[in-house]
Short mmCIF file of C-alpha atoms in Angstrom, two decimals:
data_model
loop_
_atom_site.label_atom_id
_atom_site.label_comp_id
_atom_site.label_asym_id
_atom_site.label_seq_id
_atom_site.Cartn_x
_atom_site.Cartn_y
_atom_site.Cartn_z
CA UNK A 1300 16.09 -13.33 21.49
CA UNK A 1301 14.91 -16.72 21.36
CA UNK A 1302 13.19 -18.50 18.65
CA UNK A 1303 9.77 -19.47 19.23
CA UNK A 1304 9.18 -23.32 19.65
CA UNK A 1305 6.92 -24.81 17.29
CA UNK A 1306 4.35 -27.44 19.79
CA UNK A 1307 1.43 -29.20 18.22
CA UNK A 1308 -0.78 -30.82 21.64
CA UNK A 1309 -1.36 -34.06 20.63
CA UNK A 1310 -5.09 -34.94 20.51
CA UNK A 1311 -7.05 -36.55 23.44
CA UNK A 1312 -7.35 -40.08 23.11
CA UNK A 1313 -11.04 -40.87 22.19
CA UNK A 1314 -10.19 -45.13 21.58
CA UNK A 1315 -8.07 -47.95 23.22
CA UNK A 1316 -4.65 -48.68 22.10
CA UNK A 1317 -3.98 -51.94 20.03
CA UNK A 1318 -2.48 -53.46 24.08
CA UNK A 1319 -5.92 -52.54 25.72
CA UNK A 1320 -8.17 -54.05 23.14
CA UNK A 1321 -6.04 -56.67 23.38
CA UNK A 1322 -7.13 -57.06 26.94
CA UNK A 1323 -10.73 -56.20 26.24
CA UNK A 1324 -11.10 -58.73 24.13
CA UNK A 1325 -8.95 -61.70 26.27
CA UNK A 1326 -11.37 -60.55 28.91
CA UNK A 1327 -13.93 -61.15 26.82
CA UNK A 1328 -13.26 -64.23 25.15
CA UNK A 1329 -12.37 -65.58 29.02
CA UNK A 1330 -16.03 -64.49 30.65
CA UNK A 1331 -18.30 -66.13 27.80
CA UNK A 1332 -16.07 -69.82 28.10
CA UNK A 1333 -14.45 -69.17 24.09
CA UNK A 1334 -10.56 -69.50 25.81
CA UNK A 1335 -11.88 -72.33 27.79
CA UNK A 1336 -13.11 -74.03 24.42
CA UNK A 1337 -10.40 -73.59 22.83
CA UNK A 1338 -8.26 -75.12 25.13
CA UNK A 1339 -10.17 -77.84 25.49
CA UNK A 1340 -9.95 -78.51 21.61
CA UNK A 1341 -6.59 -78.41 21.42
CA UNK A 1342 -6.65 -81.00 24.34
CA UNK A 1343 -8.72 -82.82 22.33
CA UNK A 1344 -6.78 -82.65 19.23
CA UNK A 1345 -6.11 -86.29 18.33
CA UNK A 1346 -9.65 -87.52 19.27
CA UNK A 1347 -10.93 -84.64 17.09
CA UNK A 1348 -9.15 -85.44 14.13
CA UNK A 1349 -10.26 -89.26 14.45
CA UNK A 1350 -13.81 -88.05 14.17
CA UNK A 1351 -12.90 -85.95 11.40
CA UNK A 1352 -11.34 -88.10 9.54
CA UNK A 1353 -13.51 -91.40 10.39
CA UNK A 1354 -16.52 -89.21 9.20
CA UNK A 1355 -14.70 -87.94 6.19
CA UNK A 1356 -13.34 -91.47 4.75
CA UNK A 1357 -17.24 -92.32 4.36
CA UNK A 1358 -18.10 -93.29 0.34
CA UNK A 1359 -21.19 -90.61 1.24
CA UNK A 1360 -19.44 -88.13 2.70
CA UNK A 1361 -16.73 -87.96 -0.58
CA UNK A 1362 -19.69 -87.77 -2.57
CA UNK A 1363 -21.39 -84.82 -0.65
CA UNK A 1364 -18.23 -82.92 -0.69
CA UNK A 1365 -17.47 -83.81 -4.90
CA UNK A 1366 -20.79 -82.89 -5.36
CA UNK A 1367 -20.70 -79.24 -3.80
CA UNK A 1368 -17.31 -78.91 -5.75
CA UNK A 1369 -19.01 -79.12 -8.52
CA UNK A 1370 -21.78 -77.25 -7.63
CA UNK A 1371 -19.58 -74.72 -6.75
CA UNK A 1372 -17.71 -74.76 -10.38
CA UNK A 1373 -20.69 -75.09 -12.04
CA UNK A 1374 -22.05 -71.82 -9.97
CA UNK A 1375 -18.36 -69.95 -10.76
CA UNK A 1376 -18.87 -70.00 -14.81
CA UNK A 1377 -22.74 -67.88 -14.09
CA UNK A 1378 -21.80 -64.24 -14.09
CA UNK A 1379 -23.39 -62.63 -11.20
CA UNK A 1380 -25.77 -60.39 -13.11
CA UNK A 1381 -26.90 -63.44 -15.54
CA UNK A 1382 -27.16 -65.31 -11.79
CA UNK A 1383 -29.62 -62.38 -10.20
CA UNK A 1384 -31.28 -62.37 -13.32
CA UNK A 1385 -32.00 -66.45 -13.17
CA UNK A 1386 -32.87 -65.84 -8.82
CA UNK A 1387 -35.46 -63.28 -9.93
CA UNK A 1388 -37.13 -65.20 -12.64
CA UNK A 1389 -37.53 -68.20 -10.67
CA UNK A 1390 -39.15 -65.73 -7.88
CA UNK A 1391 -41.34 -64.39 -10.35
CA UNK A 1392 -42.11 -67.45 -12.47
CA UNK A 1393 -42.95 -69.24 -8.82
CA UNK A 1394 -45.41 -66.22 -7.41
CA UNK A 1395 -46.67 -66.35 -10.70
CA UNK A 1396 -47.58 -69.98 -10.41
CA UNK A 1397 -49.37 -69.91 -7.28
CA UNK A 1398 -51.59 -67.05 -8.50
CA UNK A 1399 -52.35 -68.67 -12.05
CA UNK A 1400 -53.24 -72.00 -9.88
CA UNK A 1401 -55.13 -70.02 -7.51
CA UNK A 1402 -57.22 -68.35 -10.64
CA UNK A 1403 -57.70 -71.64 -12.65
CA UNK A 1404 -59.22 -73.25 -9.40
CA UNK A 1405 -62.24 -70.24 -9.76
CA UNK A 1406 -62.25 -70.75 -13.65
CA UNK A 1407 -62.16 -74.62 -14.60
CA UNK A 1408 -61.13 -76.09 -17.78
CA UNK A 1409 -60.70 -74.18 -20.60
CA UNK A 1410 -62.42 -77.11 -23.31
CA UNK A 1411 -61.50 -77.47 -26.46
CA UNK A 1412 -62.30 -73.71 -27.93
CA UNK A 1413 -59.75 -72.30 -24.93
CA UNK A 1414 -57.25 -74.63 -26.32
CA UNK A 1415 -57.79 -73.74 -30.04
CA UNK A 1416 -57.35 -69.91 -28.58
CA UNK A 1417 -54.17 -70.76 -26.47
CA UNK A 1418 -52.46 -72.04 -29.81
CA UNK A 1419 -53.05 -68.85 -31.64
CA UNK A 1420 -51.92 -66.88 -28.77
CA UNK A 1421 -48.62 -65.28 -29.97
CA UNK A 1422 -47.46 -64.11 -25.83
CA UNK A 1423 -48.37 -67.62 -24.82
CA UNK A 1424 -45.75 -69.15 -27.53
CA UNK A 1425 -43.07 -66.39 -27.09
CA UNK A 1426 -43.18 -67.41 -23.37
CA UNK A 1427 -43.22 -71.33 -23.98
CA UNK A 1428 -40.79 -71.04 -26.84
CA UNK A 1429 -37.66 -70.30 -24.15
CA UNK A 1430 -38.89 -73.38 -21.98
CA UNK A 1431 -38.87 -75.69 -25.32
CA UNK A 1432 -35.38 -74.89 -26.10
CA UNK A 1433 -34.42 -74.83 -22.28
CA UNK A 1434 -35.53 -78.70 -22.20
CA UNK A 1435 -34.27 -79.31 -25.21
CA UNK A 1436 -30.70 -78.33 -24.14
CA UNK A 1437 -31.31 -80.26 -20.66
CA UNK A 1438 -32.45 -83.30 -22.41
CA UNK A 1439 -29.07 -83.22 -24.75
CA UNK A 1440 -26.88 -83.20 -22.01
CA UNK A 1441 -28.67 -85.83 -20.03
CA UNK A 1442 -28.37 -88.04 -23.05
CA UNK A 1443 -24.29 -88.03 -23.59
CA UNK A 1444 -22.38 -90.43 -21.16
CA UNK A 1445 -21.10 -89.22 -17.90
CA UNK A 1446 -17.97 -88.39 -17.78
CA UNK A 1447 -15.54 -87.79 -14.77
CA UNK A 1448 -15.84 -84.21 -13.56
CA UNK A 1449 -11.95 -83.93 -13.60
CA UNK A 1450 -11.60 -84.56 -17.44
CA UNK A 1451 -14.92 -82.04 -17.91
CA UNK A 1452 -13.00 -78.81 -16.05
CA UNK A 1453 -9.46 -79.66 -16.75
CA UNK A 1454 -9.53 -81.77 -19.87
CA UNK A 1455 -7.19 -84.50 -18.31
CA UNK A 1456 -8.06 -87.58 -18.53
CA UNK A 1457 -9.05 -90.21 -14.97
CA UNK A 1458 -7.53 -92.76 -14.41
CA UNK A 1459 -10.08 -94.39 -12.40
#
């Protein structure tokens, strides 16, 4: 007698095959104008680049582009959690400046006897005490000499 054949029925396509979402999307690109686009920009290669490259060789441009370099390095040493943390406590230190401006408006000046009170107020100085050294570190910085941004992140020296 003869052995019984072993026949899994292969499952009903439900998608497209890589060759017909190929199409789909060639179709695609072709009725909203991208292929047509594209073609003309590789047409236009060489008066593309000229552009480019006219608009890039600008003193202004350079600097725009250094600049978000280093913005961008600068960025890359802030661990993302320390970086959240910094985001949110700008948000909150900014909602909590239009509502403190929006309350001293009512209130008025707090004369001399408010002042006295605000210097013996031990939140206000545990608050102002980060700010102090915050400035103090900014205004450090800002006094040293400027120095290339090449010798700062890879310690070689410019030549320029």
């Amino acid at each position: 007698m003869a052995e019984r054949m072993k026949y899994d029925v292969p499952p009903a396509r439900t998608e497209p095959d890589a060759g017909e979402a190929l199409n789909t999307l060639l179709e695609n690109l072709h009725k909203h104008g991208f292929l047509r686009l594209a073609n003309d920009l590789v047409c236009a290669n060489t008066d593309i680049a000229k552009i480019l490259v006219s608009g890039l060789n600008r003193p202004a441009s350079q600097s725009a582009i250094q600049n978000i370099s280093l913005l961008m390095m600068a960025l890359s040493r802030i661990p993302p959690e320390r970086f959240n943390q910094l985001l949110m406590a700008l948000t909150d230190g900014v909602n909590a400046l239009s509502q403190a401006t929006q309350e001293e408006k009512k209130k008025g000046a707090p004369g001399i006897t408010g002042i006295i009170r605000l210097l013996r107020d031990e939140e206000f100085w545990q608050g102002v005490s980060p700010l102090l050294a915050g400035l103090r570190a900014f205004s450090s910085s800002m006094e040293k000499s400027p120095e290339k941004p090449i010798t700062r992140y890879s310690g070689k020296k410019s030549h320029a």
